[in-house]
Amino acid sequence: MNKILAITIPLALLAIAATVGGIIIFNKHHTPKPIVNHTTIFDWYACSNGLEHAQCDDLSDETKKSVCYNASNIVSELTYSDSEHVLEACAKFAAYLKTASAQDELNSGSFYENCYLNKQVTKNAATCSYYNEKIYTPFYVKCAGF
């Protein structure tokens, strides 16, 4: 009986160690990598100037217009640096933008990505398909090179 335990316990510990080690190695090689984006501030502004410039007022249905404004207002509360609910990454992006030049990368420090691609922000933008598809995504996602 002691011989069986003497063999079984080390084998069990070895199996556990191999499993844990495998999980660690798997996770190390499969963690999401930050998005590499070389869009400059100039590129972003130039792209935005070429947009259709849709707005919630373009909607004739008052209910849809209200839903659009609601989505816009919530996104603004999260992303504009003067808001009391601004996300930290958005405040950092606004501070960066004040000192950056047109040739600087838009997503320096991943501030832009962490602000405008933040789950809370994109979730609120998606509450109105018109706002998300015609206003938010073209300017904040596509023009930013994401």
Coordinates of C-alpha atoms in Angstrom, one line a residue:
M1 CA 0.0 0.0 0.0
N2 CA 2.8 2.4 0.9
K3 CA 4.5 1.6 -2.4
I4 CA 1.4 2.5 -4.3
L5 CA 1.0 5.8 -2.5
A6 CA 4.7 6.5 -3.0
I7 CA 4.2 6.2 -6.7
T8 CA 0.7 7.6 -7.1
I9 CA 1.2 10.8 -5.2
P10 CA 4.2 12.0 -7.2
L11 CA 2.5 11.0 -10.4
A12 CA -0.6 13.0 -9.5
L13 CA 1.5 16.0 -8.5
L14 CA 3.4 15.8 -11.8
A15 CA 0.1 15.6 -13.8
I16 CA -1.2 18.7 -11.9
A17 CA 2.0 20.6 -12.5
A18 CA 2.0 19.7 -16.2
T19 CA -1.7 20.8 -16.6
V20 CA -1.0 24.1 -14.8
G21 CA 2.1 24.7 -16.8
G22 CA 0.2 23.9 -20.1
I23 CA -2.5 26.4 -19.1
I24 CA 0.1 29.1 -18.4
I25 CA 1.9 28.5 -21.6
F26 CA -1.4 28.5 -23.6
N27 CA -2.5 31.7 -22.0
K28 CA 0.9 33.4 -22.6
H29 CA 0.6 32.7 -26.3
H30 CA -3.1 33.4 -26.7
T31 CA -3.5 36.7 -24.8
P32 CA -4.9 39.4 -27.0
K33 CA -2.3 41.8 -28.2
P34 CA -2.8 45.5 -28.3
I35 CA -4.0 46.8 -31.7
V36 CA -1.1 48.3 -33.7
N37 CA -2.4 51.4 -35.4
H38 CA -0.3 54.0 -37.1
T39 CA -3.1 56.4 -38.1
T40 CA -2.0 60.0 -37.5
I41 CA -4.0 62.8 -36.0
F42 CA -3.9 64.4 -39.5
D43 CA -5.2 61.2 -41.1
W44 CA -8.1 61.1 -38.6
Y45 CA -9.1 64.7 -39.2
A46 CA -8.7 64.4 -43.0
C47 CA -11.0 61.4 -43.0
S48 CA -13.6 63.0 -40.8
N49 CA -13.7 66.0 -43.1
G50 CA -14.7 63.6 -45.9
L51 CA -17.6 62.1 -44.0
E52 CA -21.2 62.6 -44.8
H53 CA -21.6 64.3 -41.4
A54 CA -24.8 62.6 -40.4
Q55 CA -26.6 63.8 -37.3
C56 CA -29.6 62.8 -35.2
D57 CA -31.6 65.7 -36.6
D58 CA -31.5 64.0 -40.0
L59 CA -34.1 61.5 -38.6
S60 CA -37.7 62.5 -39.2
D61 CA -39.2 60.1 -36.7
E62 CA -39.2 61.8 -33.3
T63 CA -38.9 58.6 -31.4
K64 CA -35.8 57.5 -33.4
K65 CA -34.4 61.0 -33.1
S66 CA -34.8 60.8 -29.3
V67 CA -33.1 57.4 -29.2
C68 CA -30.3 58.8 -31.3
Y69 CA -29.8 61.8 -29.0
N70 CA -29.8 59.5 -26.0
A71 CA -27.1 57.3 -27.4
S72 CA -25.1 60.4 -28.4
N73 CA -25.5 62.0 -24.9
I74 CA -24.4 58.9 -23.1
V75 CA -21.3 58.4 -25.3
S76 CA -20.5 62.1 -24.8
E77 CA -20.7 61.8 -21.0
L78 CA -18.2 59.0 -21.2
T79 CA -15.8 60.5 -23.7
Y80 CA -15.7 64.2 -23.4
S81 CA -13.0 65.5 -21.0
D82 CA -15.3 68.2 -19.5
S83 CA -17.9 65.6 -18.4
E84 CA -18.0 64.6 -14.8
H85 CA -18.4 60.9 -16.0
V86 CA -15.5 60.9 -18.4
L87 CA -13.5 57.7 -18.6
E88 CA -9.9 57.9 -17.5
A89 CA -8.6 56.9 -20.9
C90 CA -10.7 59.6 -22.6
A91 CA -9.3 62.2 -20.2
K92 CA -5.8 61.0 -21.0
F93 CA -6.5 61.1 -24.8
A94 CA -7.9 64.6 -24.5
A95 CA -4.7 65.7 -22.6
Y96 CA -2.5 64.0 -25.2
L97 CA -4.4 65.6 -28.1
K98 CA -3.8 69.1 -26.7
T99 CA 0.0 68.7 -27.0
A100 CA 0.2 66.4 -30.0
S101 CA 1.1 67.4 -33.5
A102 CA -0.7 66.4 -36.7
Q103 CA 2.0 63.9 -37.5
D104 CA 1.7 62.1 -34.2
E105 CA -0.1 58.8 -34.0
L106 CA -3.7 59.1 -32.9
N107 CA -3.5 56.0 -30.7
S108 CA -0.3 56.9 -28.8
G109 CA -0.4 55.2 -25.4
S110 CA -3.5 53.3 -26.5
F111 CA -5.5 56.2 -25.1
Y112 CA -7.8 56.5 -28.1
E113 CA -8.4 52.8 -28.3
N114 CA -9.1 52.5 -24.6
C115 CA -11.5 55.5 -24.8
Y116 CA -13.5 55.1 -28.0
L117 CA -13.3 51.3 -28.3
N118 CA -14.1 50.8 -24.6
K119 CA -16.9 48.3 -24.1
Q120 CA -19.1 50.7 -22.2
V121 CA -18.8 53.4 -24.9
T122 CA -19.4 51.0 -27.8
K123 CA -22.3 49.4 -26.0
N124 CA -24.0 52.7 -25.6
A125 CA -23.2 53.8 -29.2
A126 CA -24.9 50.6 -30.3
T127 CA -28.2 51.4 -28.5
C128 CA -29.2 53.3 -31.6
S129 CA -28.3 51.7 -35.0
Y130 CA -28.5 55.0 -36.8
Y131 CA -26.1 56.7 -34.4
N132 CA -23.8 53.8 -34.3
E133 CA -23.7 53.2 -38.1
K134 CA -23.9 56.7 -39.4
I135 CA -22.2 58.8 -36.8
Y136 CA -20.1 56.9 -34.3
T137 CA -18.5 54.1 -36.3
P138 CA -17.5 56.2 -39.4
F139 CA -15.8 58.9 -37.3
Y140 CA -14.5 57.1 -34.1
V141 CA -13.8 53.7 -35.5
K142 CA -13.2 53.8 -39.3
C143 CA -11.5 57.2 -39.5
A144 CA -9.3 56.2 -36.6
G145 CA -8.1 53.2 -38.6
F146 CA -9.7 50.4 -36.5

